[in-house]
Coordinates of C-alpha atoms in Angstrom, one line a residue:
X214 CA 0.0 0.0 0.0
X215 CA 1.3 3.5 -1.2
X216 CA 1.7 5.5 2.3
X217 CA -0.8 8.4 2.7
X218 CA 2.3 11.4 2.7
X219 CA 3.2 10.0 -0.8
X220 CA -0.3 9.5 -2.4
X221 CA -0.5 13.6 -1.1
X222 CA 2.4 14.3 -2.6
X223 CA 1.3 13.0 -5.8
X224 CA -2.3 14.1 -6.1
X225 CA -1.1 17.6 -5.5
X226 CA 1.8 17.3 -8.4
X227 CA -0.9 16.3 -10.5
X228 CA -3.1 19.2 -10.0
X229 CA -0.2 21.8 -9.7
X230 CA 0.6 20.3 -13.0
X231 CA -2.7 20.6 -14.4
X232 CA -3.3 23.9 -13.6
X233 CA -0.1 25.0 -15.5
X234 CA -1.1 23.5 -18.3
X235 CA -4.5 25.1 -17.8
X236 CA -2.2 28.6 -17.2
X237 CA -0.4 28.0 -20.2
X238 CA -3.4 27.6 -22.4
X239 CA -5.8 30.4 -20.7
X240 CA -3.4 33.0 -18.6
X241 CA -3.9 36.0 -20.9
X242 CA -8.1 35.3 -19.5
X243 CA -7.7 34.0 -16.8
X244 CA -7.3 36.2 -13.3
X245 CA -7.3 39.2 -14.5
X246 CA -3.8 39.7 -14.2
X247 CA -3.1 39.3 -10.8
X248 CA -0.1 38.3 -9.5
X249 CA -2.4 35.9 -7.2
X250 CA -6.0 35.9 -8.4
X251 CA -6.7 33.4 -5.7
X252 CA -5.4 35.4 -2.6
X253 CA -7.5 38.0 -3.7
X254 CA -10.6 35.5 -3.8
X255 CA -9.5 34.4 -0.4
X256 CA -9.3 38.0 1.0
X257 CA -12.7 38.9 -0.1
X258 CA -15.5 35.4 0.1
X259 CA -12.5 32.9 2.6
X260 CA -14.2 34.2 5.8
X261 CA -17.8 33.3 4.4
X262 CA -16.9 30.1 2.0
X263 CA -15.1 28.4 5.2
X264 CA -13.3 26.1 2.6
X265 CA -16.6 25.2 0.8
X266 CA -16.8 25.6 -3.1
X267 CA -19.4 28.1 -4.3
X268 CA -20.4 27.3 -8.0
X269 CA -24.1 28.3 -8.6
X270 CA -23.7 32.2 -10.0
X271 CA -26.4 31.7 -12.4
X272 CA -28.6 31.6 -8.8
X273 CA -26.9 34.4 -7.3
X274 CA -23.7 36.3 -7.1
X275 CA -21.2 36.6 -4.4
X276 CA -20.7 39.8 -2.3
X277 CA -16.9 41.0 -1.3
X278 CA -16.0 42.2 1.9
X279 CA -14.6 45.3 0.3
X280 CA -18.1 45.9 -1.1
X281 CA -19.5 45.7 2.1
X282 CA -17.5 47.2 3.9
X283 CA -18.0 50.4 2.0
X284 CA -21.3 50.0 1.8
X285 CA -21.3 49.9 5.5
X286 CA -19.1 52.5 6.0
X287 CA -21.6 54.7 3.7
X288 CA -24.7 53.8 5.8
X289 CA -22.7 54.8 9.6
X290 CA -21.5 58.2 8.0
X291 CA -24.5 59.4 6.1
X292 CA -27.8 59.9 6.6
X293 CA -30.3 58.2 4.1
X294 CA -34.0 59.6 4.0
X295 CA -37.4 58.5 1.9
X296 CA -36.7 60.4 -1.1
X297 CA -40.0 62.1 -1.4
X298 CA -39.5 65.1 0.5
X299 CA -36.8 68.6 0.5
X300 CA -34.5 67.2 3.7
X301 CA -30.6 67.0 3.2
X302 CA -31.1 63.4 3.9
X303 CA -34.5 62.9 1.0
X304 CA -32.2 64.8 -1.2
X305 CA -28.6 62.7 -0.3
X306 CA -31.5 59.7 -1.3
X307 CA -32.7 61.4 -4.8
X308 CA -29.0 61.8 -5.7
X309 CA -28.1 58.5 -5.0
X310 CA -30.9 57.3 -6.9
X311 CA -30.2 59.1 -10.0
X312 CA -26.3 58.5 -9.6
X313 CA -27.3 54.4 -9.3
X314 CA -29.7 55.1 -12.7
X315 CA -26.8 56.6 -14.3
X316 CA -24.4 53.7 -13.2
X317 CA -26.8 51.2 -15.0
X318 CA -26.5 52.8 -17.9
X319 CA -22.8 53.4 -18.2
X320 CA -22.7 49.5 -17.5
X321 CA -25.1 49.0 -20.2
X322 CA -23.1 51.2 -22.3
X323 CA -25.6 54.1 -23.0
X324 CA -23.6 57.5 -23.3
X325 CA -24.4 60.0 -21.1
X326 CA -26.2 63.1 -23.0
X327 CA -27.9 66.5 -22.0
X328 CA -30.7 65.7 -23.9
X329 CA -33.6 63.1 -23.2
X330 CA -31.4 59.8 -22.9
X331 CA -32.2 56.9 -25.1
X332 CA -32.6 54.7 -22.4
X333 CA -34.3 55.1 -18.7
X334 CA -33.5 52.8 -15.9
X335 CA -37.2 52.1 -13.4
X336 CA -36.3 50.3 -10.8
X337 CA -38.2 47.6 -9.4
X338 CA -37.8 44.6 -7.4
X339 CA -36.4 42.0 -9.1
X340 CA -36.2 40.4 -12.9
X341 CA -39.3 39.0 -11.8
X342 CA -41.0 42.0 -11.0
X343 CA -39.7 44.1 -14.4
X344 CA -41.3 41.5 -16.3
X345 CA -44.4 41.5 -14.5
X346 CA -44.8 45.2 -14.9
X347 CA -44.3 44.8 -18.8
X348 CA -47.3 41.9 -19.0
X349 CA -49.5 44.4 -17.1
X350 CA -48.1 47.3 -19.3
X351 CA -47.7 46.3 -23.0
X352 CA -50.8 47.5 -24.8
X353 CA -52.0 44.3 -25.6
X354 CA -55.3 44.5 -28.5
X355 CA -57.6 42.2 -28.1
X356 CA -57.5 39.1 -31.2
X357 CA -55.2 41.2 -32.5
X358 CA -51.7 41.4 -30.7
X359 CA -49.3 38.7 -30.9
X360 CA -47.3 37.3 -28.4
X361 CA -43.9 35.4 -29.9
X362 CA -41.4 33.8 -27.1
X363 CA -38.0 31.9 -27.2
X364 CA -38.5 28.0 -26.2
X365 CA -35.6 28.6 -23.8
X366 CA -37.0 31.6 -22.1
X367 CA -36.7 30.9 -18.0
X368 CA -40.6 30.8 -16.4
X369 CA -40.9 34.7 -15.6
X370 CA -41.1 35.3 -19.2
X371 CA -43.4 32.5 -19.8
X372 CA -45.7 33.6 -17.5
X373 CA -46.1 36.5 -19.7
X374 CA -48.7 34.4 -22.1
X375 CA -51.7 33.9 -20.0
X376 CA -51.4 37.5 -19.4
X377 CA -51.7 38.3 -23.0
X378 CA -54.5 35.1 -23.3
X379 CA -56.4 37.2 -20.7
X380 CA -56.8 39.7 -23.1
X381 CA -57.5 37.7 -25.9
X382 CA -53.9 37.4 -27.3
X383 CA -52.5 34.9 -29.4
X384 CA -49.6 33.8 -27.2
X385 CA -46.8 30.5 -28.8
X386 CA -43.2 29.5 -28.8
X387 CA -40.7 30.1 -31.5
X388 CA -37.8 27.6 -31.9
X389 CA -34.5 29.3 -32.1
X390 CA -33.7 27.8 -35.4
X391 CA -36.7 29.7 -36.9
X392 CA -36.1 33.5 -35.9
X393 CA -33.9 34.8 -38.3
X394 CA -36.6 33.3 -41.0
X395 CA -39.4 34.4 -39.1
X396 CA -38.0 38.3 -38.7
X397 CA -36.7 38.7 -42.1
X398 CA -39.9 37.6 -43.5
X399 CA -41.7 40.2 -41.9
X400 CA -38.9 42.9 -42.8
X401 CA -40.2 42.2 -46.5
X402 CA -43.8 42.4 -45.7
X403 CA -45.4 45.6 -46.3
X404 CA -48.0 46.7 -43.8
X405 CA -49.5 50.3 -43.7
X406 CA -51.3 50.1 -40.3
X407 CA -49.9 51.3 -37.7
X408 CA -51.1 49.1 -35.3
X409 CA -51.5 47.1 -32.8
X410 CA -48.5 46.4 -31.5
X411 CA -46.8 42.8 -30.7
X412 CA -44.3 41.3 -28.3
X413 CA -41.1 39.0 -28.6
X414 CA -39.0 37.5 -25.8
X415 CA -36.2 36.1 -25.5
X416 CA -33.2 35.4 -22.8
X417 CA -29.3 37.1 -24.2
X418 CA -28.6 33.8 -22.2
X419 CA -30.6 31.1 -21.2
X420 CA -30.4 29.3 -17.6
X421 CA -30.3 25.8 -18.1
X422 CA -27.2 25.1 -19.9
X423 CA -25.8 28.2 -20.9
X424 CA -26.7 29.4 -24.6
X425 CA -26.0 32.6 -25.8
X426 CA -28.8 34.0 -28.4
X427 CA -28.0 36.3 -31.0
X428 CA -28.0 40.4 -30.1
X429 CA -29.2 40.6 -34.4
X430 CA -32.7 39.4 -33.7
X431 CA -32.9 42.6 -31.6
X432 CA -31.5 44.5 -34.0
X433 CA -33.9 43.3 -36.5
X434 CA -36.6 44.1 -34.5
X435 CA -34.9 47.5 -34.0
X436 CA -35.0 48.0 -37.6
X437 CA -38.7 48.5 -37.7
X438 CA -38.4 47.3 -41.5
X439 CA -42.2 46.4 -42.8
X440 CA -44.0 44.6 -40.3
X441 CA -41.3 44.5 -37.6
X442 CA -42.6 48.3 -36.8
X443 CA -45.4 46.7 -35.2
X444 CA -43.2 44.2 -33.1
X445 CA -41.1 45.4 -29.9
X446 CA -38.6 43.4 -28.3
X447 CA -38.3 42.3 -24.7
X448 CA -34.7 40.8 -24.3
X449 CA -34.2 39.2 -20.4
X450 CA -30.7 40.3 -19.9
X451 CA -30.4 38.6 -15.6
X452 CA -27.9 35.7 -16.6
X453 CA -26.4 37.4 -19.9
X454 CA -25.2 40.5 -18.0
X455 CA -23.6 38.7 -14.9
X456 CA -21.1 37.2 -17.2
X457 CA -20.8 39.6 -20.8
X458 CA -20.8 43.2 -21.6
X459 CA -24.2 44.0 -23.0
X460 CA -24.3 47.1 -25.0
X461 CA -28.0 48.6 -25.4
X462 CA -26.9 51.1 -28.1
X463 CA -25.7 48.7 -30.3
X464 CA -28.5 45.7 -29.6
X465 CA -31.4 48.2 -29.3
X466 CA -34.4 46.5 -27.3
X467 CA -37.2 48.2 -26.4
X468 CA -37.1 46.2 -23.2
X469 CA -34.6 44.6 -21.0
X470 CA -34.6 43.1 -17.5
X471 CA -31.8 43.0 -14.8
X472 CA -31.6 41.7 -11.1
X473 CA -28.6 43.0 -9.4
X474 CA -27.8 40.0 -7.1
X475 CA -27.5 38.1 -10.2
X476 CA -23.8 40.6 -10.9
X477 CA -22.4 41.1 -7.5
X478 CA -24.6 39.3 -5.3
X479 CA -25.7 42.5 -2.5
X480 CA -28.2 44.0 -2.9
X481 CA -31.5 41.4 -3.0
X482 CA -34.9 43.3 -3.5
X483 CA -33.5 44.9 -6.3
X484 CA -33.8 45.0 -10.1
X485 CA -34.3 47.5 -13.3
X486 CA -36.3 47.4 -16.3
X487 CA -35.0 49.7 -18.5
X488 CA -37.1 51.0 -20.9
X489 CA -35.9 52.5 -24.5
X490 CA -37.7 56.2 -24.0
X491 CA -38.9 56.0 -27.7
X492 CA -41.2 53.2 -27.0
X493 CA -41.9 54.0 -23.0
X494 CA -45.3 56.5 -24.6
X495 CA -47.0 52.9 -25.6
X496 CA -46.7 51.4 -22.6
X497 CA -50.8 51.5 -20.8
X498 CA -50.3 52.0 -16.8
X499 CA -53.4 50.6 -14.8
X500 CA -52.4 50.2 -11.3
X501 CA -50.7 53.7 -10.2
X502 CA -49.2 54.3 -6.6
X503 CA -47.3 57.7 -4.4
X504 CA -44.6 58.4 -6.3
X505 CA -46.4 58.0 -9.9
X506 CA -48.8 61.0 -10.1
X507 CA -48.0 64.3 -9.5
X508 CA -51.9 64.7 -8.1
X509 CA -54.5 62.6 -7.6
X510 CA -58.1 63.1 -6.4
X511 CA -60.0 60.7 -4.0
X512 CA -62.5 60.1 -6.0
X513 CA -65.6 61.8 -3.9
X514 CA -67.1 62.8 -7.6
X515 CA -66.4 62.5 -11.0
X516 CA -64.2 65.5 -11.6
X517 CA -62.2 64.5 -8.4
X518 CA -61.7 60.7 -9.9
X519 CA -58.5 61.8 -11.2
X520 CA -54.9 61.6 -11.2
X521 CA -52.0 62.7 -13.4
X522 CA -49.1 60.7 -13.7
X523 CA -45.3 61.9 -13.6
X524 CA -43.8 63.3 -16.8
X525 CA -40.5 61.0 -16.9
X526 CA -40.6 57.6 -17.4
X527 CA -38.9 56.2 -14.6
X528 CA -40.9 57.8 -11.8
X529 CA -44.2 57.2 -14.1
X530 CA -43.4 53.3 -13.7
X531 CA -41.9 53.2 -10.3
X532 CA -44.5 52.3 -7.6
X533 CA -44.3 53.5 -4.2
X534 CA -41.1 54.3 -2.6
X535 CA -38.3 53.2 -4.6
X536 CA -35.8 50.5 -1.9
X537 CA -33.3 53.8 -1.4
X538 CA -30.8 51.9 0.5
X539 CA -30.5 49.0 -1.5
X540 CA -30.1 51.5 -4.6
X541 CA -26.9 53.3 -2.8
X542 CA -25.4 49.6 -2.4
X543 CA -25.1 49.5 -6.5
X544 CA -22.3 51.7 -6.7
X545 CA -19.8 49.5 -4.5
X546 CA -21.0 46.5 -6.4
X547 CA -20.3 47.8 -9.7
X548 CA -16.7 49.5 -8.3
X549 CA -16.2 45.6 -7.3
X550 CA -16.8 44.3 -11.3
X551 CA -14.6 47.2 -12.6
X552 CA -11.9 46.4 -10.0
X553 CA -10.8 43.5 -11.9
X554 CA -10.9 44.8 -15.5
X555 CA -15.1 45.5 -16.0
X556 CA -16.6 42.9 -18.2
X557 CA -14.9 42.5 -20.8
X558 CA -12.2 40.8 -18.5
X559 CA -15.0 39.0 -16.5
X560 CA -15.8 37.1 -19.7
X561 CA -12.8 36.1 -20.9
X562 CA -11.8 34.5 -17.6
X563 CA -15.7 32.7 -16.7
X564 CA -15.1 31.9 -20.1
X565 CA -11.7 29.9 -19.6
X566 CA -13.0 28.0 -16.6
X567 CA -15.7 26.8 -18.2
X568 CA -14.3 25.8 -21.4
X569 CA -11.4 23.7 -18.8
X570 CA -14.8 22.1 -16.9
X571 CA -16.0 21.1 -19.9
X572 CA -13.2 19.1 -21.4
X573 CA -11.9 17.5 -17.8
X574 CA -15.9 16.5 -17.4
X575 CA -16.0 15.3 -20.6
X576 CA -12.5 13.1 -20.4
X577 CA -13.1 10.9 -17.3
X578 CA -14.1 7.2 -18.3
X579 CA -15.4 4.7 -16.2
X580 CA -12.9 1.6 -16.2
X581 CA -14.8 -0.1 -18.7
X582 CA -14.3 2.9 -21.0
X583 CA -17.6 4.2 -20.7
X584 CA -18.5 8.2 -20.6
X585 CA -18.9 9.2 -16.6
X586 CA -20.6 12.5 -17.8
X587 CA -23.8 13.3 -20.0
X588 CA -23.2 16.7 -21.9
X589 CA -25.8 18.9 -22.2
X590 CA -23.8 22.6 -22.6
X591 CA -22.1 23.3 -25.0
X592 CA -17.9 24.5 -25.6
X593 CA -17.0 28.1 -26.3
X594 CA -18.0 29.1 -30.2
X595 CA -18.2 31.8 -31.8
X596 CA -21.3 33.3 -34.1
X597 CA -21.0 36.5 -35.9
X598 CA -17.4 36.9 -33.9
X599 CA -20.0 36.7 -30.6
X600 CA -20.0 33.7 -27.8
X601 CA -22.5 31.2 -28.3
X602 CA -22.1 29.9 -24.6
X603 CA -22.6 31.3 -21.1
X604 CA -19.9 29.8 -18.3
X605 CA -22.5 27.1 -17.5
X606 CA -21.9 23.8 -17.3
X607 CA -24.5 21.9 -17.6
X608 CA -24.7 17.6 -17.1
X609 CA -25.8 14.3 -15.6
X610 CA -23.1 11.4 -14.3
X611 CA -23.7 8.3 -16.1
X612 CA -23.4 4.4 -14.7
X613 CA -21.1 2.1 -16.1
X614 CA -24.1 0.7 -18.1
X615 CA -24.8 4.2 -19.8
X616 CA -28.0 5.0 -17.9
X617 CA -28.3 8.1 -15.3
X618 CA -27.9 8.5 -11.8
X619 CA -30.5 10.9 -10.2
X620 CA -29.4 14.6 -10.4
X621 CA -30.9 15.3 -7.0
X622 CA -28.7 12.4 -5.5
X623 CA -25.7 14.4 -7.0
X624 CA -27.0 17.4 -5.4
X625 CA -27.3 15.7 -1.9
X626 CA -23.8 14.2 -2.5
X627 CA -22.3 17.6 -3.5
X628 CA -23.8 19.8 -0.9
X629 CA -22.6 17.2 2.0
X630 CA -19.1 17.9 0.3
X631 CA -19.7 21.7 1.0
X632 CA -19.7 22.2 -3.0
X633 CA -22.8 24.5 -4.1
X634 CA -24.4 24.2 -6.9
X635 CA -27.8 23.6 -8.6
X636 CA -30.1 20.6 -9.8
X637 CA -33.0 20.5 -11.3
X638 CA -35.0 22.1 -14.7
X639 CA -34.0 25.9 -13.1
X640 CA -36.7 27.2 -14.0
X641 CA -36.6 26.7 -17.6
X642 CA -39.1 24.2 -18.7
X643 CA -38.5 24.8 -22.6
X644 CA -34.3 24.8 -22.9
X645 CA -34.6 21.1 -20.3
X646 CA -37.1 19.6 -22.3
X647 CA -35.3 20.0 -25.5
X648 CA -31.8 19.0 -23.7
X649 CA -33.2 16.4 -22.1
X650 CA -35.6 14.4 -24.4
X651 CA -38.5 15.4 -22.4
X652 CA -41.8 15.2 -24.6
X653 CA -44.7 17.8 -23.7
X654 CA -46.7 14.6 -22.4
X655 CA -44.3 14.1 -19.9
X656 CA -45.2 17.5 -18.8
X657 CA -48.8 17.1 -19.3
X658 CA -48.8 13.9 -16.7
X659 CA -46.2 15.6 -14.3
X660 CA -48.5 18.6 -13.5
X661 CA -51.4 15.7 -13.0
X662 CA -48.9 14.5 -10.0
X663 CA -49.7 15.7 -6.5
X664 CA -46.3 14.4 -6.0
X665 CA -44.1 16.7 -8.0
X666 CA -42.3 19.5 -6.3
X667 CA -40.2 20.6 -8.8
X668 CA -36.9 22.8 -8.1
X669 CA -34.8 19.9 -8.1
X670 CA -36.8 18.1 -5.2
X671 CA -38.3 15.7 -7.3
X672 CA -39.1 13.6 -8.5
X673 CA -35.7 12.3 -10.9
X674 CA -37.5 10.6 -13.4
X675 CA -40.7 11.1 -15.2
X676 CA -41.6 7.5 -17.9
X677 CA -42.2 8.5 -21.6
X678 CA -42.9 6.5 -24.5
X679 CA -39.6 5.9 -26.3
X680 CA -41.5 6.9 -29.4
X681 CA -42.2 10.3 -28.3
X682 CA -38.6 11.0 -26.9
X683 CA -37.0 9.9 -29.9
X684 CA -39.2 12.6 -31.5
X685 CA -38.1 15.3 -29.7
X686 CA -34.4 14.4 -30.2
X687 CA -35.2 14.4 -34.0
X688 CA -34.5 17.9 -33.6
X689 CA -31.4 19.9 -33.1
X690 CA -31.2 19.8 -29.4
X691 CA -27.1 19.2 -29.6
X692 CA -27.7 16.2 -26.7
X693 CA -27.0 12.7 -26.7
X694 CA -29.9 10.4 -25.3
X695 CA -29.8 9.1 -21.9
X696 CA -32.1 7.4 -19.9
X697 CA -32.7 5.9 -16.3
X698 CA -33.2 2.8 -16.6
X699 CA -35.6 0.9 -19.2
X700 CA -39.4 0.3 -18.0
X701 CA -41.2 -2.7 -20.0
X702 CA -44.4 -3.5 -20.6
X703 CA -46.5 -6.7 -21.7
X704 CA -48.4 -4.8 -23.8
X705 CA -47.8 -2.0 -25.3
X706 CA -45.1 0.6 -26.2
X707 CA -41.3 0.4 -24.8
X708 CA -41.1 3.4 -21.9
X709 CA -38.0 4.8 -21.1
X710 CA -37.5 6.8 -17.2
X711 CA -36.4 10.5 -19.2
X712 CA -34.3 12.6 -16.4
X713 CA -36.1 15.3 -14.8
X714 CA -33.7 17.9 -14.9
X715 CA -29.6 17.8 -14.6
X716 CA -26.9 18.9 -12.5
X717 CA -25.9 22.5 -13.1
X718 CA -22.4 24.5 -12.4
X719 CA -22.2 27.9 -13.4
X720 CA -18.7 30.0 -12.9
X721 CA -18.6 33.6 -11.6
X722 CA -16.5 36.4 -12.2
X723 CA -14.7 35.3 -8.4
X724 CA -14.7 31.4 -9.5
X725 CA -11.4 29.6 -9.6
X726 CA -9.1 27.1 -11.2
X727 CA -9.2 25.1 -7.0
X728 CA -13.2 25.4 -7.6
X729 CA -13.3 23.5 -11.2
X730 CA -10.6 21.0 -9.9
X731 CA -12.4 20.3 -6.3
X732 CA -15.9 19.3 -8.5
X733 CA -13.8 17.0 -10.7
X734 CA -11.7 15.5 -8.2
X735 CA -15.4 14.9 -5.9
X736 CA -17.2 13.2 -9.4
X737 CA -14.5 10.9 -9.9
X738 CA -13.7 9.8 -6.1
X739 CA -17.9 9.7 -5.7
X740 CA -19.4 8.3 -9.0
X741 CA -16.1 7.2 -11.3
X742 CA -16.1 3.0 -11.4

């Protein structure tokens, strides 16, 4: 037997090895260009992490102790106030306010101008909550109005369509491979009324495995070329922009949705739509509160059932008092993404981590030779010179005999490790299916189940008619087919237990080369035969 000092000694020439191989392929990306990224890391989450691995960013960011500090620091030395009112400390609160709009913007790339700015930041309470306010907003006509969203689009934007049904709206999906053909065809029709206006959603990046949609269909719509005049464009930017410089100028939505505990993890409670000013006139308030008219009468007759709502868009749309404290917090948490090079850099190194994850998942064998990992995410590519995929790494660990081990096992395994991450559908019925092999009857007799929780509690499996799976992987989901294992019946078609959802590990910009190597080095000592 190999004594324990010299099996150490071994295991850690292998990884120092492999990370200078890893260093030698990816040090212009990754670390920004510190001397020792991982000190830095240490500095700012060690106190909190307490050794364990933290690799679920697509669920939230993590906060520094340098941004907290100073956001500390801010709270003990000044005095914050409700911002509707002439006091030094309502006015310190409006300034903040306007000075975190401004912030959003500059990180969105909007230029800062005298006149009325092409973009205006409301903020509301999460990416949730912007969408929301856009369902009850757009200026939906009855039989009339389309609704068109993205397969992969995460369930707040779903939730958009019975909103739309409720007004008599035609509301479907669009498959990905069918945009481009869809918009240019209505660029080349010709339509001289001016109305009624349609909506199209779709994720910059979707939340399940990672994939990166084109900024052109944005652009297209932005074009306002025959038909597309009547079409706006709702682009759900929460993943996208924790991990890629988005630049609104250049993609032109009407509409796009941020959470900022998706970037830098501090504050929660609080998100932005921000709203291209051009299209922010069509938008049909209903529900008004405080801070959205500048008078309103009680409504004792009929000429004092009135109110009149606030000239600029962002107080118009913000209800009741804006969360003033949380809003001074952005400014630290955006000084913490510039400190180590802005976005830019923060892609390029998420970028190189998850491109090493992918290939060291997709290299272990069991002895027999077969795969250990199912694939589901995709490498790094490149279309139009533009990343096609997120840092998300997305998969399920395999037997010896090919056929899956639960995902919410892998979980349980993983968090009892101290290794954070996520299992499950996340939220995104339309990108798992299609990954996964799940038909829409498998749906169809899951929400029939009292049983099903969901959210990666269960259950792990869901039995389909091999028939109907092989249908849906007729397509071009990019996945292999992978089953638990076979269910036969006497009579009857062949049914095959489809996975419920996956295992999913998604880098941040404070994720390092240790983390990527701790998760390997915990699927091959845990599942690897």
């Amino acid at each position: 037997m190999v004594p324990m000092y010299l099996w150490l000694l071994s295991f850690l020439n292998d990884v120092v090895g492999e990370k200078s191989d890893f260093l030698a392929q990816h040090g212009d990306s990754y670390g920004y260009g510190m001397q020792n990224f991982e000190a830095f890391v240490h500095r700012e989450l060690g106190q909190r992490l307490k050794g364990d691995v933290y690799l679920d960013y697509a669920a939230a960011g993590l906060y520094t102790n340098t941004q907290i500090d100073a956001h500390a620091e801010d709270l003990k030395e000044q005095l914050y106030g409700n911002p509707h009112s002439l006091s030094s400390s309502a006015q310190r609160s409006s300034d903040s306010v306007e000075a975190a709009r401004e912030a959003v913007l500059e990180f969105l790339g909007v230029p800062k101008t005298s006149s009325e700015p092409e973009y205006e930041v409301v903020f509301t309470r999460s990416c949730t909550d912007s969408l929301h306010l856009i369902a009850d907003m757009f200026p939906w006509t009855a039989n009339r109005s389309e609704y068109k969203y993205l397969l992969q689009n995460h369930n707040s934007v779903l939730g958009i369509r019975d909103v739309a049904r409720d007004t008599s709206v035609e509301a479907s999906v669009v498959e990905s491979e069918k945009v481009d053909d869809w918009l240019d065809r209505l660029a080349t029709e010709i339509d001289t009324d001016d109305g009624p206006l349609s909506l199209f959603a779709y994720p910059a990046e979707e939340n399940f495995a990672g994939q990166i949609f084109p900024l052109r269909w944005s652009q297209k719509i932005a074009s306002r070329q025959g038909r597309l005049k009547n079409w706006r464009v709702l682009m759900d930017a929460a993943k996208f922009t924790a991990s890629h410089p988005l630049n609104l100028t250049e993609a032109q939505p009407d509409f796009v949705t941020l959470s900022f505990y998706k970037l830098f993890g501090y504050p929660t409670g609080v998100g932005a739509l921000v709203i291209r000013s051009a299209t922010a006139s069509e938008l049909k308030k209903h529900y008004w509160g405080g801070g959205t008219v500048s008078i309103a009468g009680a409504g004792r007759t009929a000429s004092d059932d009135v109110k009149v709502f606030k000239g600029r868009i962002a107080e118009k749309f913000e209800d009741g008092t804006v969360a003033f404290l949380g809003i001074a917090a952005l400014k630290h948490g955006f000084t913490a993404l510039e400190k180590v090079g802005g976005m830019v850099a923060i892609e390029k190194h998420t970028s190189s981590l998850a491109s090493e994850l992918h290939h060291l998942l997709l290299d272990l064998k069991h002895s027999n030779g077969e795969q250990v990992i199912a694939m589901y995410s995709r490498d790094r590519g490149l279309d139009d010179g533009r990343l096609v995929q997120g840092p998300v790494v997305t998969f399920n660990i395999l037997e010896t005999d090919g056929t899956l081990i639960s995902h919410i096992e892998v979980m349980a395994d993983a968090a009892k490790a101290g290794i954070h991450l996520r299992a499950g559908m996340h939220c995104n019925p339309g990108a798992a299916s299609a990954k996964l092999g799940l038909p829409p009857e498998a749906i169809a007799q899951l929400a029939e189940d009292p049983t099903t929780q969901g959210c990666g509690f269960g259950p792990a499996f869901v039995t389909c008619s091999a028939t109907a799976v092989r249908q849906v992987f007729d397509g071009s989901c990019g996945a292999e087919l992978h089953t638990g294992k076979p269910v036969q019946q006497t009579f009857g078609p062949e049914l095959w237990e489809m996975p419920l959802g996956s295992v999913r590990v998604s880098l941040g910009y404070l994720s390092t080369y240790e983390d990527v190597q701790s998760l390997v080095n915990f699927i091959v000592n845990k599942y690897r035969k």
